[in-house]
mmCIF file of the C-alpha atoms, coordinates in Angstrom:
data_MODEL
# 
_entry.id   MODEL 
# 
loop_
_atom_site.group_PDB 
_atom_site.id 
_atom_site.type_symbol 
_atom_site.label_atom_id 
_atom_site.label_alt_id 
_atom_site.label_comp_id 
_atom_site.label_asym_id 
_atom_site.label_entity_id 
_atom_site.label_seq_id 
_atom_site.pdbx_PDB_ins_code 
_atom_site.Cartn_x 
_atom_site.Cartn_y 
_atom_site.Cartn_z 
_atom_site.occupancy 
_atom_site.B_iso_or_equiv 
_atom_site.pdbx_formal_charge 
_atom_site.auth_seq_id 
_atom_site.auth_comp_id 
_atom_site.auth_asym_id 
_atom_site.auth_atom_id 
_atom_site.pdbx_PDB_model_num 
ATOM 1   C CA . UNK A 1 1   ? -44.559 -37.599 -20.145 1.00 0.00 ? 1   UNK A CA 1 
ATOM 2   C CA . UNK A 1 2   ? -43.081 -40.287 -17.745 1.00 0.00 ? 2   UNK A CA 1 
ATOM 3   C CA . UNK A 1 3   ? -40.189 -40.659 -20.405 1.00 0.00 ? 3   UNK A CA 1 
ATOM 4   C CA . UNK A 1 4   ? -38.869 -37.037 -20.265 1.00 0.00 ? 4   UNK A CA 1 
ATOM 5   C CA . UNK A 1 5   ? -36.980 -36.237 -17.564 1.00 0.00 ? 5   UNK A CA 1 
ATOM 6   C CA . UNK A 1 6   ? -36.057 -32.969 -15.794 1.00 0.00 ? 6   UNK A CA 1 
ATOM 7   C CA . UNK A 1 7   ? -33.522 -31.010 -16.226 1.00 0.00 ? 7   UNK A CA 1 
ATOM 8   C CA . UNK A 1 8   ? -32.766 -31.517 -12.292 1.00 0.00 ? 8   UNK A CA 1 
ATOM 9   C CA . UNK A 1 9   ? -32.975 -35.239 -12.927 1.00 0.00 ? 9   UNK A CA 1 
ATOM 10  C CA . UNK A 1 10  ? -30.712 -35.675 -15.413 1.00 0.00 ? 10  UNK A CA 1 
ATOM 11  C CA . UNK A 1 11  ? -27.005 -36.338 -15.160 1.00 0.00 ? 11  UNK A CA 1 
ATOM 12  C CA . UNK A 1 12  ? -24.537 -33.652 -15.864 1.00 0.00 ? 12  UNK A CA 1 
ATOM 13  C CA . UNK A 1 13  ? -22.666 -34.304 -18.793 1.00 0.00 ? 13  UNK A CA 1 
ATOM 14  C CA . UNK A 1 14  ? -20.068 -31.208 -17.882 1.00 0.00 ? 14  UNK A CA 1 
ATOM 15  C CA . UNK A 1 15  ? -16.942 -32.158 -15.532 1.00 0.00 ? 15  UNK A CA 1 
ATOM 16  C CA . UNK A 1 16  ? -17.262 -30.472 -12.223 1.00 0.00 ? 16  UNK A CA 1 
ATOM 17  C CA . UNK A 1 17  ? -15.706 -26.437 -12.108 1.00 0.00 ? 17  UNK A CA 1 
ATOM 18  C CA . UNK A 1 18  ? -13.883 -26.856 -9.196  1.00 0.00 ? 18  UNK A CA 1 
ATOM 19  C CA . UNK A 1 19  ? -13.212 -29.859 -7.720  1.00 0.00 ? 19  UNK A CA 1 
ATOM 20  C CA . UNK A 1 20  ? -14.417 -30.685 -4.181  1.00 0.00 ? 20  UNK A CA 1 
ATOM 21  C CA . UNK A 1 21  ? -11.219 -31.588 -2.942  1.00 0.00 ? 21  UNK A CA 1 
ATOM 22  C CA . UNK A 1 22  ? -10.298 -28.250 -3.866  1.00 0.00 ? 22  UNK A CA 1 
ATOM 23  C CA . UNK A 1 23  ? -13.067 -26.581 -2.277  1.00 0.00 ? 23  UNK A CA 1 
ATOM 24  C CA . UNK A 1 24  ? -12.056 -28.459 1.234   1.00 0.00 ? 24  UNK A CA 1 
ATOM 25  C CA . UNK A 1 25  ? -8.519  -27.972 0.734   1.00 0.00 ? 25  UNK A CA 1 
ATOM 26  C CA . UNK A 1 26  ? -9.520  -23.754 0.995   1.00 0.00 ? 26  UNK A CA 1 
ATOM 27  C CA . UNK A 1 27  ? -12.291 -24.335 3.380   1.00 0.00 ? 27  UNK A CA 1 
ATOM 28  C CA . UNK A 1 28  ? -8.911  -26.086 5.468   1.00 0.00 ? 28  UNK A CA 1 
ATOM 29  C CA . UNK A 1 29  ? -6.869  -22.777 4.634   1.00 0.00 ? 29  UNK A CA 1 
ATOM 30  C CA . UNK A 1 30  ? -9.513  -19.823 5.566   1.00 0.00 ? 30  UNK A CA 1 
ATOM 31  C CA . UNK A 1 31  ? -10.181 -22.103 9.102   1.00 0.00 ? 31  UNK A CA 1 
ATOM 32  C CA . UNK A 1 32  ? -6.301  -22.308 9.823   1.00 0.00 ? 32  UNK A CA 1 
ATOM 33  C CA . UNK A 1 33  ? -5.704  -18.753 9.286   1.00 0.00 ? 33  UNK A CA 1 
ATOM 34  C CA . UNK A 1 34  ? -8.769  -17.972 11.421  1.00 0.00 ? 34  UNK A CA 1 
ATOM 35  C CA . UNK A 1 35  ? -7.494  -20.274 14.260  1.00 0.00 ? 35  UNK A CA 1 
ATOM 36  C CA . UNK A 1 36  ? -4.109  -18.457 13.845  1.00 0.00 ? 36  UNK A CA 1 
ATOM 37  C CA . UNK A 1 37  ? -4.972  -15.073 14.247  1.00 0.00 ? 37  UNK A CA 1 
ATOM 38  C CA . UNK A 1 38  ? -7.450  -15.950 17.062  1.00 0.00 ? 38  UNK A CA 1 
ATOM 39  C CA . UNK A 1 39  ? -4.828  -17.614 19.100  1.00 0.00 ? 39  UNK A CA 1 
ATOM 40  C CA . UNK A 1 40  ? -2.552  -14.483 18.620  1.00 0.00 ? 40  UNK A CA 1 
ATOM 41  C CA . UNK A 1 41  ? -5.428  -12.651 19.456  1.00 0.00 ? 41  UNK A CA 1 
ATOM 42  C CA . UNK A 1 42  ? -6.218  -14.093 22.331  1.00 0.00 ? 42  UNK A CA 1 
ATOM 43  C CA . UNK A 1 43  ? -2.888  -15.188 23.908  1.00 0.00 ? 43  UNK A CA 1 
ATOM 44  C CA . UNK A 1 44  ? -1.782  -11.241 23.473  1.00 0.00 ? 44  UNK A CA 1 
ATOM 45  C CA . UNK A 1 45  ? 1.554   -12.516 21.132  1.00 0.00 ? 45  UNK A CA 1 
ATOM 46  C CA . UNK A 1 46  ? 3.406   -8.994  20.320  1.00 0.00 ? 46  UNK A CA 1 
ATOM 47  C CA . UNK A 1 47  ? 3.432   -8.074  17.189  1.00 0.00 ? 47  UNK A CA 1 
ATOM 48  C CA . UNK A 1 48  ? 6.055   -8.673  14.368  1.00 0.00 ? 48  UNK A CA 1 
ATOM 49  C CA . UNK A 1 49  ? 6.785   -7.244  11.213  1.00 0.00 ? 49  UNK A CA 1 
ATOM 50  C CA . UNK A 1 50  ? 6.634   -3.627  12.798  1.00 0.00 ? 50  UNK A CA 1 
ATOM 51  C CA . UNK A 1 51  ? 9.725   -1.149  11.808  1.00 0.00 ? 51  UNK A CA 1 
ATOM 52  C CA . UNK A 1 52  ? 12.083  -0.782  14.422  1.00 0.00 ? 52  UNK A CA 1 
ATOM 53  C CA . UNK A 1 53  ? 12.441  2.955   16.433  1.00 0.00 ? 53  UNK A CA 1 
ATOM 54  C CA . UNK A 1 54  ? 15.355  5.112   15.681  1.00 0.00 ? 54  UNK A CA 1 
ATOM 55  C CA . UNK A 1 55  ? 16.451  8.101   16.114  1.00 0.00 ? 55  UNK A CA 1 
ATOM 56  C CA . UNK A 1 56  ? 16.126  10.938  13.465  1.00 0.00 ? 56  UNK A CA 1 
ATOM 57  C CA . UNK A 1 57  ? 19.117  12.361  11.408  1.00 0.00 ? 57  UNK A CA 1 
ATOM 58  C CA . UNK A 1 58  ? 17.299  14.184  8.937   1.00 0.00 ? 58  UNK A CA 1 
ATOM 59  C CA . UNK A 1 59  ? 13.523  15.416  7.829   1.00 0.00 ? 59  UNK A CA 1 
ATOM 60  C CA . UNK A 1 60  ? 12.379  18.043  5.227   1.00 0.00 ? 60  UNK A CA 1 
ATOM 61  C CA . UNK A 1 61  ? 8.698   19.075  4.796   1.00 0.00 ? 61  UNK A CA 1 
ATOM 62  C CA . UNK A 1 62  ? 7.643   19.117  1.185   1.00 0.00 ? 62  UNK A CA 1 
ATOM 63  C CA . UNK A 1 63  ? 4.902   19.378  -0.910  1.00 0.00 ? 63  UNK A CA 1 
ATOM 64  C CA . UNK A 1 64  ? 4.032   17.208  -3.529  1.00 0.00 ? 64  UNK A CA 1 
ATOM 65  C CA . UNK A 1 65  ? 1.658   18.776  -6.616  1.00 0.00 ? 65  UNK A CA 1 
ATOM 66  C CA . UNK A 1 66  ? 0.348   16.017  -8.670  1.00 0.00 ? 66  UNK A CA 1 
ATOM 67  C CA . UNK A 1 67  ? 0.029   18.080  -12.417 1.00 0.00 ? 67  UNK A CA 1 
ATOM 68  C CA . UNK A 1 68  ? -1.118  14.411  -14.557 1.00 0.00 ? 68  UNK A CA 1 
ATOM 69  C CA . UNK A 1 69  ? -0.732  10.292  -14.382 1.00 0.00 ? 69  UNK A CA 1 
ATOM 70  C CA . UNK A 1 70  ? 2.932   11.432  -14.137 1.00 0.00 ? 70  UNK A CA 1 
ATOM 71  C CA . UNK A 1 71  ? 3.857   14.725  -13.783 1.00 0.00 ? 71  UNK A CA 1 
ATOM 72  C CA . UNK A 1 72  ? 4.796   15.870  -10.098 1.00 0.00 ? 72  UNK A CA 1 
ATOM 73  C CA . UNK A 1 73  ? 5.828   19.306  -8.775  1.00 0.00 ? 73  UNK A CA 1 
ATOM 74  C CA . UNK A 1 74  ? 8.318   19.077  -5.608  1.00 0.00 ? 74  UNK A CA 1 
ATOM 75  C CA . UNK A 1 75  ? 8.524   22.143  -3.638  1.00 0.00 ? 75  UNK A CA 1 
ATOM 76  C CA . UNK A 1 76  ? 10.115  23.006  -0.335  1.00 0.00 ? 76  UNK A CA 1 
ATOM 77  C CA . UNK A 1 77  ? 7.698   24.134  2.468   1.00 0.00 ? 77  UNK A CA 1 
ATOM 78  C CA . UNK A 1 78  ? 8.024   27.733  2.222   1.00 0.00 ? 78  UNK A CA 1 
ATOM 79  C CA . UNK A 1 79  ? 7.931   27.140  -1.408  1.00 0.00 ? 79  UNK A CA 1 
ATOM 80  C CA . UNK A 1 80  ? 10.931  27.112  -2.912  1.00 0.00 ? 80  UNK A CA 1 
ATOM 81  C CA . UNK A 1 81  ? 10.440  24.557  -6.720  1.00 0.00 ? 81  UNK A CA 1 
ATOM 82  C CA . UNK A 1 82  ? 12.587  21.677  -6.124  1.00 0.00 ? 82  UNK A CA 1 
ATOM 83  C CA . UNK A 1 83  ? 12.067  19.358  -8.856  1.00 0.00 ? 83  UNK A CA 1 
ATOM 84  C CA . UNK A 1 84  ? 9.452   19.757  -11.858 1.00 0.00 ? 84  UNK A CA 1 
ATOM 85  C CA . UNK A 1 85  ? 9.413   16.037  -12.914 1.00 0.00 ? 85  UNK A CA 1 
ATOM 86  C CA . UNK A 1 86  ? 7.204   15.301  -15.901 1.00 0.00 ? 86  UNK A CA 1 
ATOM 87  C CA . UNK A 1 87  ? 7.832   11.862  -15.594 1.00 0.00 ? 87  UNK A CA 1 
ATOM 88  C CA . UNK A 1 88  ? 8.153   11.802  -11.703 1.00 0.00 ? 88  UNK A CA 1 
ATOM 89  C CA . UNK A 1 89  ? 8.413   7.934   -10.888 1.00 0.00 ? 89  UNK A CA 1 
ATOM 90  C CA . UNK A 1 90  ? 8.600   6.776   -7.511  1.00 0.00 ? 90  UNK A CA 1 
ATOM 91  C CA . UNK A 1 91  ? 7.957   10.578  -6.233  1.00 0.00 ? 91  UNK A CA 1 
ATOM 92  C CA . UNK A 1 92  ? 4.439   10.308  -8.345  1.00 0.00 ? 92  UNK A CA 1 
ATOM 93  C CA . UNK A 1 93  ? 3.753   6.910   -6.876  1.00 0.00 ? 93  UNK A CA 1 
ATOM 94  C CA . UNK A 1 94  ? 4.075   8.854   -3.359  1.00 0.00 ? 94  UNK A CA 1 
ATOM 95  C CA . UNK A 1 95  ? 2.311   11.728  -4.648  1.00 0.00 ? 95  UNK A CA 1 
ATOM 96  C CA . UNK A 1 96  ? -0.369  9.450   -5.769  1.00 0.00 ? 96  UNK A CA 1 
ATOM 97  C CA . UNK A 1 97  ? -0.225  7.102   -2.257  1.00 0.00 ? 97  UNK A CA 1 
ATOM 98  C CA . UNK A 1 98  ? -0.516  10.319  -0.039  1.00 0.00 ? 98  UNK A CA 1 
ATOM 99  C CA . UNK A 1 99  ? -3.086  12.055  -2.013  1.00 0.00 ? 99  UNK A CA 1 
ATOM 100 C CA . UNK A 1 100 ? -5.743  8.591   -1.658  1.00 0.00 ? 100 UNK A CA 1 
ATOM 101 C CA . UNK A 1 101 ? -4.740  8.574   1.840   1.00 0.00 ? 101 UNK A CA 1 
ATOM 102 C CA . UNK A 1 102 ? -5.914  12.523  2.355   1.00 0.00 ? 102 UNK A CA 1 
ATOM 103 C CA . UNK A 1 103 ? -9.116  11.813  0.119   1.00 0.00 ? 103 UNK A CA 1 
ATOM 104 C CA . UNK A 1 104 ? -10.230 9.224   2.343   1.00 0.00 ? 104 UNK A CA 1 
ATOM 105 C CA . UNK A 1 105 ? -9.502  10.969  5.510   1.00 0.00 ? 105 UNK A CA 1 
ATOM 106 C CA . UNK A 1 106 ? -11.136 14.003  4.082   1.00 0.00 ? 106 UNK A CA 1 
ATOM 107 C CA . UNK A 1 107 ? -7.807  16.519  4.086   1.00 0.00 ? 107 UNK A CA 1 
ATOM 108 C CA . UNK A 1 108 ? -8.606  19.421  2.469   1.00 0.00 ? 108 UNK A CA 1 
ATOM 109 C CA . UNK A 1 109 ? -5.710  21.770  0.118   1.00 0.00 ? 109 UNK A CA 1 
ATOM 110 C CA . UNK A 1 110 ? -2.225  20.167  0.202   1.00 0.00 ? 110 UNK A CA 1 
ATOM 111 C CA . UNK A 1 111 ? -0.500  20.491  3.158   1.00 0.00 ? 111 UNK A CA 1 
ATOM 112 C CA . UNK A 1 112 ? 3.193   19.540  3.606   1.00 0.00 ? 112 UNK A CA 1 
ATOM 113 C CA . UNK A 1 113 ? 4.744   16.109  4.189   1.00 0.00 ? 113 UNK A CA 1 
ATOM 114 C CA . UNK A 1 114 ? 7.455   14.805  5.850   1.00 0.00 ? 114 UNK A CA 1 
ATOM 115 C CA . UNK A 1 115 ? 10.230  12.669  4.503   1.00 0.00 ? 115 UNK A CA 1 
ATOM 116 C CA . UNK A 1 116 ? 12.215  11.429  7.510   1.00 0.00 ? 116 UNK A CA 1 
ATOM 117 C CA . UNK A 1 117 ? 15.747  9.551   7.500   1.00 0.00 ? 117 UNK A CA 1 
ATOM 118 C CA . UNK A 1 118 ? 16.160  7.150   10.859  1.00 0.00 ? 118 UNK A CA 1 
ATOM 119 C CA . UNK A 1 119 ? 19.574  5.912   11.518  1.00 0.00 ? 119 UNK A CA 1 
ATOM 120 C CA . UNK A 1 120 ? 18.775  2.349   11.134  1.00 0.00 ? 120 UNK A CA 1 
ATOM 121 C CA . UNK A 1 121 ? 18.108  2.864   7.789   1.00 0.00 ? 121 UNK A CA 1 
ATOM 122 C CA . UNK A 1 122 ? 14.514  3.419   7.356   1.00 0.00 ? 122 UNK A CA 1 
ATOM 123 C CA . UNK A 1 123 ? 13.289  6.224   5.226   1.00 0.00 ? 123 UNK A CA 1 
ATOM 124 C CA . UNK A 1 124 ? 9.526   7.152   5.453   1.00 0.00 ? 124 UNK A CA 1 
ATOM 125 C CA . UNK A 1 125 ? 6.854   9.621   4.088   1.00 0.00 ? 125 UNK A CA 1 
ATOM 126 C CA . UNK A 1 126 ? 4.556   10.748  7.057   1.00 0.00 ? 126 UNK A CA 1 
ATOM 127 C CA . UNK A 1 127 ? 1.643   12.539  6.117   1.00 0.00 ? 127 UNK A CA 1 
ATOM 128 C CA . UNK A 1 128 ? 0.697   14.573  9.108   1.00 0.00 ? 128 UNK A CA 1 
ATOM 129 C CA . UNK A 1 129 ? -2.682  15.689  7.773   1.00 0.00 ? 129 UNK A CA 1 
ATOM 130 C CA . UNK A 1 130 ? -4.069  12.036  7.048   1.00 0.00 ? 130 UNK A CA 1 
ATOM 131 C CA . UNK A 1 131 ? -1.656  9.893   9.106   1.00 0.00 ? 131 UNK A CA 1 
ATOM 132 C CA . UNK A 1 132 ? -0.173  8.124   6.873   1.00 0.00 ? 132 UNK A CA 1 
ATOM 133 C CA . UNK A 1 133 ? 2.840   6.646   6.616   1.00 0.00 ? 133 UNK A CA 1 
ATOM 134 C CA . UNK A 1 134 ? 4.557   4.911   3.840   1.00 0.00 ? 134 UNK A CA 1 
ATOM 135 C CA . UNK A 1 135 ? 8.027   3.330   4.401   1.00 0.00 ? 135 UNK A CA 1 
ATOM 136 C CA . UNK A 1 136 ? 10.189  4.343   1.225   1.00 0.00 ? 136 UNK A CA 1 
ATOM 137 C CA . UNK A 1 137 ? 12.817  1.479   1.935   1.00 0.00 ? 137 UNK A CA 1 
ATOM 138 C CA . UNK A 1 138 ? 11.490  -0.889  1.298   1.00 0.00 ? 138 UNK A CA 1 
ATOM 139 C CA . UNK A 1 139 ? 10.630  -0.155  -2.123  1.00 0.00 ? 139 UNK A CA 1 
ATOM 140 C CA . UNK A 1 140 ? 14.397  -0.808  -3.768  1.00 0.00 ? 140 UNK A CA 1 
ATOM 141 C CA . UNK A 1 141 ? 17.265  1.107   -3.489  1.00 0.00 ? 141 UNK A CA 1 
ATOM 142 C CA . UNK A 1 142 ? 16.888  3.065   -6.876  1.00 0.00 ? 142 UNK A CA 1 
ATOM 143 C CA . UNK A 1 143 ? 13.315  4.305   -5.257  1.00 0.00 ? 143 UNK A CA 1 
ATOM 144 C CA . UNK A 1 144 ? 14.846  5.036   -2.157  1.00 0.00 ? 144 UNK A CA 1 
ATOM 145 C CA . UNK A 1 145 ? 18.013  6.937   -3.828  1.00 0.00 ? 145 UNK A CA 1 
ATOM 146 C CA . UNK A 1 146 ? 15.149  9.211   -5.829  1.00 0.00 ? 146 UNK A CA 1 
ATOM 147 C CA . UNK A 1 147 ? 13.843  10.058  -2.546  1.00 0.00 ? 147 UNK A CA 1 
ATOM 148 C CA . UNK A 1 148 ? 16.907  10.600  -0.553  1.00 0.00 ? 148 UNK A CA 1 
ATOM 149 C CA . UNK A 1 149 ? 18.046  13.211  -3.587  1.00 0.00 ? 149 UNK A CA 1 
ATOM 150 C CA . UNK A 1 150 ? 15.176  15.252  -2.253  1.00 0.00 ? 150 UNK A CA 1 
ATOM 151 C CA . UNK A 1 151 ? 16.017  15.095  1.326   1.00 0.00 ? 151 UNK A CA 1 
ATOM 152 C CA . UNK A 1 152 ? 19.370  16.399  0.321   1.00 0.00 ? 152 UNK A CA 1 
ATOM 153 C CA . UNK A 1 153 ? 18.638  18.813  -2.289  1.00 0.00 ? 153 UNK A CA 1 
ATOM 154 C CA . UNK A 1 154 ? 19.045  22.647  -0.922  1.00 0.00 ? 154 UNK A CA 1 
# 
């Protein structure tokens, strides 16, 4: 029995998955970003990234009516049909964002939204009900042009 050796014994004959160089190369990565954000953190550094304040120049309430994967009804808040897209786009992508956001904050029905025009630029859907907010901008000018042909339309 001496002359059969364990599995555990043995050499591997297979190449190693992931090399260990590799494996302390992201061990290096996940510690720098911790030590990063701590020292933020801890050294109260304001934050960045955040959209700047302006001043409104216009808002509509509407209300967004998911009918499939595509489909979205627009309507005006006292109810007025808008837009019956069957292949909605970027308006279902909203429809879509909003609707996650009020399932996990536990909205119930489908209250209005906001879509508000700053005059720096910014454009953003504000969901009252859940809180959220989704900045329409920055999601390409074609996007943002779908949008803003709601905010206009009478």
């Amino acid at each position: 029995m001496s002359y059969m050796k364990t599995l555990a014994d043995r050499p591997s004959t297979e190449r190693e998955m992931i090399p260990r160089t590799l494996l302390w190369g992201m061990l290096a990565l996940a510690l720098s970003a911790l030590a990063i954000t701590s020292f933020a953190v801890l050294t109260d550094r304001p934050a960045t990234g955040k959209p700047l304040a302006g001043t409104v120049i216009a808002e509509r309430e509407l209300i967004l009516e998911g009918r499939s994967a595509q489909a979205v009804t627009v309507y005006s808040a006292d109810g007025t049909l808008l837009a019956d897209m069957d292949h909605g786009g970027f308006i279902t992508v909203i429809q879509n964002a909003i609707q996650r956001a009020r399932t996990v904050a536990r909205v119930e029905g489908n209250p209005p939204i906001k879509i508000v025009k700053y005059d720096n630029g910014r454009l953003v859907a504000e969901d009252p009900a859940s809180g959220a907010s989704i900045e329409l901008y920055a999601f390409g000018g074609d996007n943002k042009a779908a949008v803003e042909r709601l905010l206009d339309q009478k």
